[in-house]
């Protein structure tokens, strides 16, 4: 039977070769597979070698870039007292690559420092040199900047009676002073302002500041403005309405002691608002003289803090400048919400929760004689001594209570967030419910600090560092 297929493949051109030796070589296929396999293997080794060289190059480049990033961040820090070029060089020295720093550029001014570094070197190759590539480039560029633009801060401090427990007030005062020194530095002159807002059962505006609003006055002992529920739905302090003045009296007595030292609206020299200040010494002097007394209404402190950052307050600021109560450089504050060069931020601190607040019914607070009377007598002491208990509620009513206060606080916090005001909150030795209320007010969970004892200083430091934040620009 004839074979349909030949088991031997003869190159088609073999029959055309006349030389017998060459014709035999052309027909001989022994070793062809080995040659091809070796060729493929060599190609694979070469490709693998190239990949190894490229991987080594990328790893080294990343190491150099990370060193450059860390170096410029440290050198650009406005708190850095060492020469920026020396700081960069030190980082590269400790990384074992001291010769890779080609150029360090430093640009600094009143409120900023920018540091750039670049390196340009090469790495010898191991495998790629076989194909004519003896080295690969190693380049890195890094730039960091710390810049303090315009910053408007409302610092809201709880000075209610519970702050008198242990070392609470001393720890708060130390923390607040550290914050002031951190954000008010020579390089931030005329850029950063702090409005200090102490609060307890209410916020004492002070006689001059309150005179800038339309207020229905009924006494001259203290200077607080009464808010309505709708006031907490907006960020601004309303100049288109007439506020009632908070009544001057004190409630809360066991009936045996006529205590009138902690009225609803505090009267101390250092308990009123200090708006738009950049005088660190003056602010720290006031902080040192704060004394704990009264109940707690966090929402009133937050309301004033937000109003002081609303652009509508600018008209009042200009009047305060004319009264020499605010530096002329801040006459245009608060800036517009749309001003990208201005950061508006609130630091809200408490050691407790919203509490109760009473008012006297109008018929018992109707004239100067009534006002003078309640200036001399604690409401609950007088009632216990002179009025049958069944008639006590005829004299007073509950203006605020904890859950209602939490509702008002949530409203004004939301109003501030809608305006992109950054809210930091600090719960100082608070219970779980108080912590949740303060966390809810903050711009985010990471903007809330729950601290004990001296930890409050670290919280204020951390917030100050965020305000003076470093920005890696490349």
Coordinates of C-alpha atoms in Angstrom, one line a residue:
X1 CA 0.0 0.0 0.0
X2 CA 1.4 3.4 -0.9
X3 CA 2.0 6.0 1.9
X4 CA -0.3 8.9 1.8
X5 CA 2.0 11.1 3.9
X6 CA 5.7 11.1 4.2
X7 CA 7.3 11.0 7.7
X8 CA 10.2 13.0 6.5
X9 CA 9.9 16.7 5.8
X10 CA 12.5 17.9 3.3
X11 CA 12.9 21.7 2.8
X12 CA 11.5 22.6 -0.6
X13 CA 14.7 24.3 -1.6
X14 CA 17.0 21.3 -0.6
X15 CA 16.7 19.7 -4.1
X16 CA 18.0 22.9 -5.7
X17 CA 21.4 22.8 -3.8
X18 CA 24.1 21.2 -5.9
X19 CA 26.8 20.9 -3.3
X20 CA 26.3 17.4 -1.6
X21 CA 27.5 18.6 1.8
X22 CA 25.2 21.6 1.9
X23 CA 22.4 19.5 0.6
X24 CA 22.9 17.0 3.4
X25 CA 23.0 19.9 6.0
X26 CA 19.8 21.3 4.7
X27 CA 18.1 18.0 5.1
X28 CA 19.5 17.4 8.6
X29 CA 17.0 18.5 11.3
X30 CA 18.8 17.2 14.4
X31 CA 19.2 19.9 17.2
X32 CA 16.7 22.5 15.7
X33 CA 14.4 22.3 18.7
X34 CA 17.3 22.8 21.1
X35 CA 18.4 25.9 19.2
X36 CA 14.9 27.4 19.2
X37 CA 14.4 26.6 22.9
X38 CA 17.7 28.2 23.8
X39 CA 16.8 31.3 21.8
X40 CA 13.4 31.6 23.5
X41 CA 15.0 31.1 26.9
X42 CA 17.6 33.8 26.3
X43 CA 14.8 36.2 25.2
X44 CA 12.9 35.4 28.3
X45 CA 15.9 35.9 30.5
X46 CA 16.6 39.2 28.8
X47 CA 13.0 40.4 29.3
X48 CA 13.0 39.3 32.9
X49 CA 16.3 41.1 33.4
X50 CA 14.9 44.3 32.0
X51 CA 11.9 44.0 34.3
X52 CA 14.3 43.5 37.3
X53 CA 16.3 46.6 36.3
X54 CA 13.1 48.7 35.9
X55 CA 11.7 47.4 39.2
X56 CA 14.9 48.3 41.1
X57 CA 14.8 51.7 39.4
X58 CA 11.2 52.4 40.5
X59 CA 11.9 51.2 44.1
X60 CA 14.8 53.5 44.3
X61 CA 12.9 56.4 42.8
X62 CA 10.1 56.0 45.3
X63 CA 12.6 55.9 48.2
X64 CA 14.2 59.1 47.0
X65 CA 10.8 60.8 46.4
X66 CA 9.5 59.8 49.9
X67 CA 12.7 61.3 51.4
X68 CA 12.2 64.5 49.4
X69 CA 8.6 64.7 50.5
X70 CA 9.4 64.3 54.2
X71 CA 12.3 66.7 54.0
X72 CA 10.3 69.6 52.4
X73 CA 7.4 69.1 54.8
X74 CA 9.7 69.5 57.8
X75 CA 11.6 72.4 56.2
X76 CA 8.5 74.3 55.3
X77 CA 7.0 74.2 58.8
X78 CA 6.7 77.8 60.1
X79 CA 7.7 76.5 63.5
X80 CA 11.0 75.1 62.1
X81 CA 13.8 77.2 63.5
X82 CA 16.6 75.5 61.6
X83 CA 17.7 76.6 58.1
X84 CA 15.5 75.0 55.5
X85 CA 18.4 73.9 53.3
X86 CA 20.0 72.2 56.3
X87 CA 16.8 70.4 57.2
X88 CA 16.5 69.0 53.7
X89 CA 20.2 68.0 53.6
X90 CA 19.8 66.3 57.0
X91 CA 16.9 64.1 55.7
X92 CA 18.9 63.0 52.7
X93 CA 22.0 62.3 54.8
X94 CA 20.0 60.1 57.2
X95 CA 18.5 58.3 54.2
X96 CA 22.0 57.4 53.0
X97 CA 21.7 59.5 49.8
X98 CA 23.5 62.7 50.7
X99 CA 24.7 63.4 47.1
X100 CA 21.3 63.3 45.5
X101 CA 20.2 66.8 46.5
X102 CA 20.7 69.0 43.4
X103 CA 18.8 72.1 44.3
X104 CA 16.8 73.5 47.3
X105 CA 14.7 76.6 46.7
X106 CA 13.1 78.5 49.6
X107 CA 10.5 81.2 49.3
X108 CA 9.1 82.7 52.4
X109 CA 7.3 85.8 53.5
X110 CA 5.1 87.3 56.2
X111 CA 2.7 84.4 56.5
X112 CA 4.2 81.5 54.4
X113 CA 7.2 79.4 53.6
X114 CA 7.6 77.3 50.5
X115 CA 10.4 74.8 50.1
X116 CA 11.2 72.8 46.9
X117 CA 13.9 70.2 46.3
X118 CA 14.8 68.2 43.2
X119 CA 17.3 65.5 42.6
X120 CA 18.6 64.2 39.2
X121 CA 20.9 61.1 39.2
X122 CA 21.2 57.7 37.5
X123 CA 21.2 54.1 38.5
X124 CA 23.5 51.6 36.7
X125 CA 21.7 48.7 35.1
X126 CA 22.6 45.0 35.4
X127 CA 20.8 43.4 32.5
X128 CA 19.8 46.3 30.3
X129 CA 23.4 47.1 29.6
X130 CA 23.4 43.9 27.4
X131 CA 21.1 45.7 25.0
X132 CA 23.1 49.0 25.2
X133 CA 21.3 50.7 28.2
X134 CA 23.9 51.1 30.9
X135 CA 21.9 53.4 33.3
X136 CA 18.4 54.6 34.1
X137 CA 17.4 58.1 35.3
X138 CA 16.4 58.8 38.9
X139 CA 14.5 62.0 39.2
X140 CA 12.4 63.5 42.0
X141 CA 10.7 66.8 42.7
X142 CA 8.9 67.8 45.9
X143 CA 7.4 71.1 47.1
X144 CA 5.7 71.8 50.4
X145 CA 4.1 75.0 51.7
X146 CA 2.8 76.2 55.0
X147 CA 0.7 79.2 54.4
X148 CA -1.6 81.0 56.9
X149 CA -4.2 83.0 54.9
X150 CA -7.0 85.0 56.6
X151 CA -8.4 83.0 59.5
X152 CA -11.4 84.0 61.6
X153 CA -11.8 82.0 64.8
X154 CA -14.6 81.9 67.4
X155 CA -13.3 80.3 70.5
X156 CA -16.3 79.3 72.7
X157 CA -15.4 78.4 76.3
X158 CA -17.6 76.9 79.0
X159 CA -17.3 78.8 82.3
X160 CA -20.4 77.3 84.0
X161 CA -20.3 76.3 87.6
X162 CA -19.3 72.6 86.9
X163 CA -15.9 73.9 85.6
X164 CA -15.1 74.7 89.2
X165 CA -14.6 71.0 89.9
X166 CA -11.0 69.9 90.5
X167 CA -8.5 71.3 88.1
X168 CA -11.0 71.8 85.2
X169 CA -10.7 75.5 84.9
X170 CA -7.0 75.6 85.3
X171 CA -6.6 72.9 82.6
X172 CA -8.9 74.8 80.3
X173 CA -7.1 78.1 80.8
X174 CA -3.7 76.5 80.1
X175 CA -5.1 74.8 76.9
X176 CA -6.8 78.0 75.6
X177 CA -3.6 80.0 76.2
X178 CA -1.5 77.5 74.3
X179 CA -4.0 77.7 71.5
X180 CA -3.8 81.5 71.4
X181 CA 0.0 81.4 71.3
X182 CA 0.0 78.8 68.6
X183 CA -2.2 80.6 66.1
X184 CA -1.3 84.2 66.9
X185 CA 2.4 84.3 65.9
X186 CA 4.5 87.1 64.4
X187 CA 4.1 85.7 60.9
X188 CA 0.3 85.7 61.2
X189 CA 0.1 89.3 62.2
X190 CA -3.0 91.0 60.7
X191 CA -4.2 87.6 59.3
X192 CA -5.6 85.7 62.2
X193 CA -8.3 87.0 64.5
X194 CA -9.9 85.3 67.6
X195 CA -13.3 86.2 69.0
X196 CA -13.4 84.9 72.6
X197 CA -16.9 83.8 73.6
X198 CA -17.2 82.8 77.3
X199 CA -20.6 81.3 78.2
X200 CA -22.5 79.7 81.0
X201 CA -26.3 80.1 81.3
X202 CA -26.1 82.8 78.7
X203 CA -23.5 84.9 76.8
X204 CA -22.6 88.3 78.1
X205 CA -22.2 90.5 75.0
X206 CA -21.0 93.5 77.0
X207 CA -22.6 97.0 77.0
X208 CA -20.9 98.4 73.9
X209 CA -21.3 95.4 71.7
X210 CA -25.0 95.0 72.7
X211 CA -25.6 98.7 71.9
X212 CA -25.0 97.9 68.2
X213 CA -28.2 95.9 68.1
X214 CA -31.8 96.9 68.5
X215 CA -32.6 95.8 72.1
X216 CA -35.6 96.4 74.3
X217 CA -33.8 97.3 77.5
X218 CA -35.4 97.0 81.0
X219 CA -32.3 97.1 83.2
X220 CA -28.7 98.2 83.3
X221 CA -27.1 95.5 85.5
X222 CA -26.1 93.0 82.8
X223 CA -26.0 92.8 79.0
X224 CA -27.3 89.6 77.4
X225 CA -29.7 89.3 74.4
X226 CA -32.6 86.9 74.5
X227 CA -32.9 84.7 71.4
X228 CA -36.0 83.2 69.9
X229 CA -36.2 79.6 68.5
X230 CA -36.0 80.9 64.9
X231 CA -32.7 82.7 65.6
X232 CA -31.0 79.3 65.8
X233 CA -32.0 78.4 62.3
X234 CA -29.7 81.0 60.7
X235 CA -26.0 81.8 61.1
X236 CA -26.3 85.5 61.3
X237 CA -27.2 87.8 64.2
X238 CA -30.3 89.6 63.0
X239 CA -30.0 93.4 62.8
X240 CA -33.5 93.6 61.4
X241 CA -35.3 92.7 64.7
X242 CA -35.5 94.0 68.2
X243 CA -34.1 91.6 70.8
X244 CA -35.4 91.4 74.4
X245 CA -32.8 91.9 77.1
X246 CA -32.3 88.9 79.3
X247 CA -33.7 89.5 82.8
X248 CA -31.3 90.2 85.5
X249 CA -31.9 87.7 88.4
X250 CA -30.7 84.4 89.8
X251 CA -32.6 81.2 90.4
X252 CA -31.6 78.1 92.2
X253 CA -31.5 78.1 96.0
X254 CA -32.2 75.7 98.7
X255 CA -34.4 78.3 100.3
X256 CA -32.0 79.1 103.1
X257 CA -29.3 81.1 101.3
X258 CA -29.8 84.3 99.3
X259 CA -27.2 83.8 96.7
X260 CA -27.2 86.4 93.9
X261 CA -23.6 85.9 92.7
X262 CA -24.5 83.8 89.6
X263 CA -27.2 85.6 87.6
X264 CA -28.6 84.3 84.4
X265 CA -26.5 86.9 82.6
X266 CA -23.1 87.2 84.2
X267 CA -21.8 90.7 85.1
X268 CA -18.0 90.1 85.5
X269 CA -15.5 92.3 83.8
X270 CA -13.9 89.5 81.9
X271 CA -16.9 87.4 81.1
X272 CA -18.1 89.4 78.0
X273 CA -17.2 88.7 74.4
X274 CA -13.9 89.9 73.0
X275 CA -14.4 90.2 69.2
X276 CA -11.8 90.0 66.5
X277 CA -8.6 90.3 68.6
X278 CA -5.1 89.5 67.6
X279 CA -3.6 90.6 70.9
X280 CA -2.4 87.4 72.5
X281 CA -1.5 89.0 75.8
X282 CA -4.9 90.6 76.2
X283 CA -6.7 87.4 75.3
X284 CA -4.6 85.3 77.7
X285 CA -5.1 87.9 80.5
X286 CA -8.9 87.6 80.0
X287 CA -8.7 83.8 79.9
X288 CA -6.7 83.7 83.2
X289 CA -9.5 85.7 84.9
X290 CA -12.4 83.6 83.9
X291 CA -14.2 82.1 86.9
X292 CA -16.7 79.2 86.8
X293 CA -20.3 80.0 87.8
X294 CA -23.8 79.6 86.5
X295 CA -25.7 77.0 84.5
X296 CA -24.9 75.7 81.0
X297 CA -26.5 76.8 77.7
X298 CA -24.1 75.6 75.0
X299 CA -26.4 76.7 72.2
X300 CA -26.2 80.4 73.2
X301 CA -22.4 80.2 73.0
X302 CA -22.6 78.6 69.6
X303 CA -25.1 81.1 68.4
X304 CA -22.8 84.0 69.1
X305 CA -19.8 82.2 67.7
X306 CA -21.6 81.6 64.4
X307 CA -23.0 85.2 64.3
X308 CA -19.5 86.6 64.7
X309 CA -18.4 84.8 61.5
X310 CA -21.4 85.8 59.4
X311 CA -20.6 88.6 56.9
X312 CA -23.7 90.5 58.1
X313 CA -21.8 91.3 61.3
X314 CA -19.3 93.4 59.3
X315 CA -21.4 96.5 59.8
X316 CA -21.0 96.1 63.6
X317 CA -17.3 95.3 63.3
X318 CA -16.7 98.7 61.6
X319 CA -18.5 100.4 64.4
X320 CA -16.3 98.6 66.9
X321 CA -13.3 99.7 65.0
X322 CA -14.5 103.3 65.3
X323 CA -14.8 102.7 69.1
X324 CA -11.2 101.4 69.2
X325 CA -12.4 98.0 70.3
X326 CA -11.2 96.2 67.2
X327 CA -8.0 96.7 65.2
X328 CA -8.6 98.7 62.0
X329 CA -7.0 95.9 60.0
X330 CA -10.0 93.8 60.7
X331 CA -12.6 96.4 59.7
X332 CA -13.7 94.1 56.8
X333 CA -14.3 91.1 59.0
X334 CA -16.2 88.9 58.9
X335 CA -15.3 88.3 55.2
X336 CA -17.7 87.0 52.7
X337 CA -18.4 83.3 52.8
X338 CA -17.2 83.1 49.2
X339 CA -13.8 84.5 50.0
X340 CA -11.5 81.6 49.2
X341 CA -8.6 83.2 51.1
X342 CA -10.5 83.1 54.4
X343 CA -11.0 80.2 56.8
X344 CA -13.9 80.5 59.2
X345 CA -13.7 78.2 62.2
X346 CA -15.3 77.6 65.6
X347 CA -13.8 75.8 68.6
X348 CA -16.7 74.9 70.8
X349 CA -15.8 73.5 74.3
X350 CA -17.9 72.2 77.2
X351 CA -17.6 70.0 80.2
X352 CA -21.2 69.0 80.4
X353 CA -24.6 69.3 78.8
X354 CA -27.3 71.8 78.1
X355 CA -29.1 72.5 81.4
X356 CA -32.2 74.3 82.6
X357 CA -32.8 78.0 82.4
X358 CA -35.7 79.9 84.0
X359 CA -37.3 83.3 83.5
X360 CA -39.6 85.4 85.6
X361 CA -43.2 86.0 84.3
X362 CA -43.5 89.5 82.9
X363 CA -46.0 90.6 85.5
X364 CA -43.4 90.2 88.2
X365 CA -40.7 91.8 86.0
X366 CA -42.6 94.8 84.8
X367 CA -40.9 97.9 86.2
X368 CA -37.7 99.2 87.7
X369 CA -38.9 98.3 91.2
X370 CA -39.2 94.7 90.2
X371 CA -35.8 94.8 88.5
X372 CA -34.3 96.3 91.6
X373 CA -36.0 93.7 93.8
X374 CA -34.7 90.7 91.9
X375 CA -31.2 92.2 91.9
X376 CA -31.3 91.8 95.7
X377 CA -33.0 88.5 96.0
X378 CA -32.5 85.0 94.7
X379 CA -35.8 84.0 93.0
X380 CA -36.0 80.6 94.7
X381 CA -34.9 82.0 98.1
X382 CA -37.5 84.7 98.0
X383 CA -40.3 82.3 97.0
X384 CA -39.3 79.8 99.7
X385 CA -39.3 82.5 102.3
X386 CA -42.4 84.6 101.2
X387 CA -44.7 82.7 98.8
X388 CA -46.8 79.6 99.3
X389 CA -45.3 76.7 97.2
X390 CA -48.5 76.3 95.2
X391 CA -48.0 79.7 93.7
X392 CA -44.3 79.4 92.9
X393 CA -44.9 78.6 89.2
X394 CA -46.9 81.8 88.9
X395 CA -43.6 83.7 89.3
X396 CA -41.3 81.7 87.0
X397 CA -41.4 79.5 83.9
X398 CA -38.9 77.2 82.2
X399 CA -37.3 78.9 79.2
X400 CA -34.8 76.1 78.3
X401 CA -34.3 72.5 79.3
X402 CA -31.7 69.9 78.2
X403 CA -33.5 68.2 75.2
X404 CA -34.7 71.6 73.9
X405 CA -31.2 73.0 74.3
X406 CA -29.8 70.1 72.3
X407 CA -32.4 70.8 69.6
X408 CA -31.3 74.5 69.4
X409 CA -27.7 73.5 69.4
X410 CA -28.2 71.1 66.5
X411 CA -30.0 73.8 64.5
X412 CA -27.3 76.4 64.9
X413 CA -24.6 73.9 64.2
X414 CA -26.3 72.9 61.0
X415 CA -26.7 76.6 60.0
X416 CA -23.0 77.0 60.4
X417 CA -22.1 73.9 58.4
X418 CA -24.3 75.1 55.6
X419 CA -22.1 78.2 55.4
X420 CA -19.0 75.9 55.3
X421 CA -17.8 77.1 58.7
X422 CA -15.4 74.5 60.2
X423 CA -16.6 73.4 63.6
X424 CA -14.3 71.7 66.1
X425 CA -15.9 70.5 69.3
X426 CA -14.3 69.4 72.6
X427 CA -16.1 67.3 75.2
X428 CA -14.1 67.8 78.4
X429 CA -14.8 65.1 80.9
X430 CA -18.3 64.7 79.5
X431 CA -20.7 61.7 79.8
X432 CA -21.7 59.6 76.7
X433 CA -24.8 61.7 76.0
X434 CA -22.8 64.9 76.2
X435 CA -20.1 63.5 73.9
X436 CA -22.7 62.5 71.3
X437 CA -24.3 66.0 71.3
X438 CA -20.9 67.6 70.8
X439 CA -19.8 65.1 68.1
X440 CA -23.0 65.8 66.2
X441 CA -22.2 69.5 66.2
X442 CA -18.7 69.0 64.9
X443 CA -18.0 69.2 61.1
X444 CA -17.1 65.5 61.2
X445 CA -16.3 62.8 63.8
X446 CA -12.6 63.6 63.3
X447 CA -13.3 67.2 64.3
X448 CA -14.5 66.1 67.8
X449 CA -12.2 65.5 70.8
X450 CA -13.3 63.7 74.0
X451 CA -10.6 64.4 76.6
X452 CA -9.9 64.2 80.3
X453 CA -7.7 66.3 82.5
X454 CA -4.6 67.8 80.9
X455 CA -5.5 66.1 77.6
X456 CA -7.5 69.2 76.8
X457 CA -4.3 71.0 76.0
X458 CA -3.4 68.4 73.3
X459 CA -6.8 68.8 71.8
X460 CA -6.4 72.6 71.4
X461 CA -2.8 72.0 70.1
X462 CA -4.1 69.5 67.5
X463 CA -6.8 72.0 66.3
X464 CA -4.2 74.8 66.1
X465 CA -1.9 72.5 64.0
X466 CA -4.8 71.8 61.6
X467 CA -5.4 75.5 61.2
X468 CA -1.7 76.1 60.5
X469 CA -1.7 73.0 58.3
X470 CA 1.0 72.0 55.9
X471 CA 0.0 71.4 52.3
X472 CA 2.2 69.2 50.0
X473 CA 1.8 71.0 46.6
X474 CA 3.6 68.6 44.3

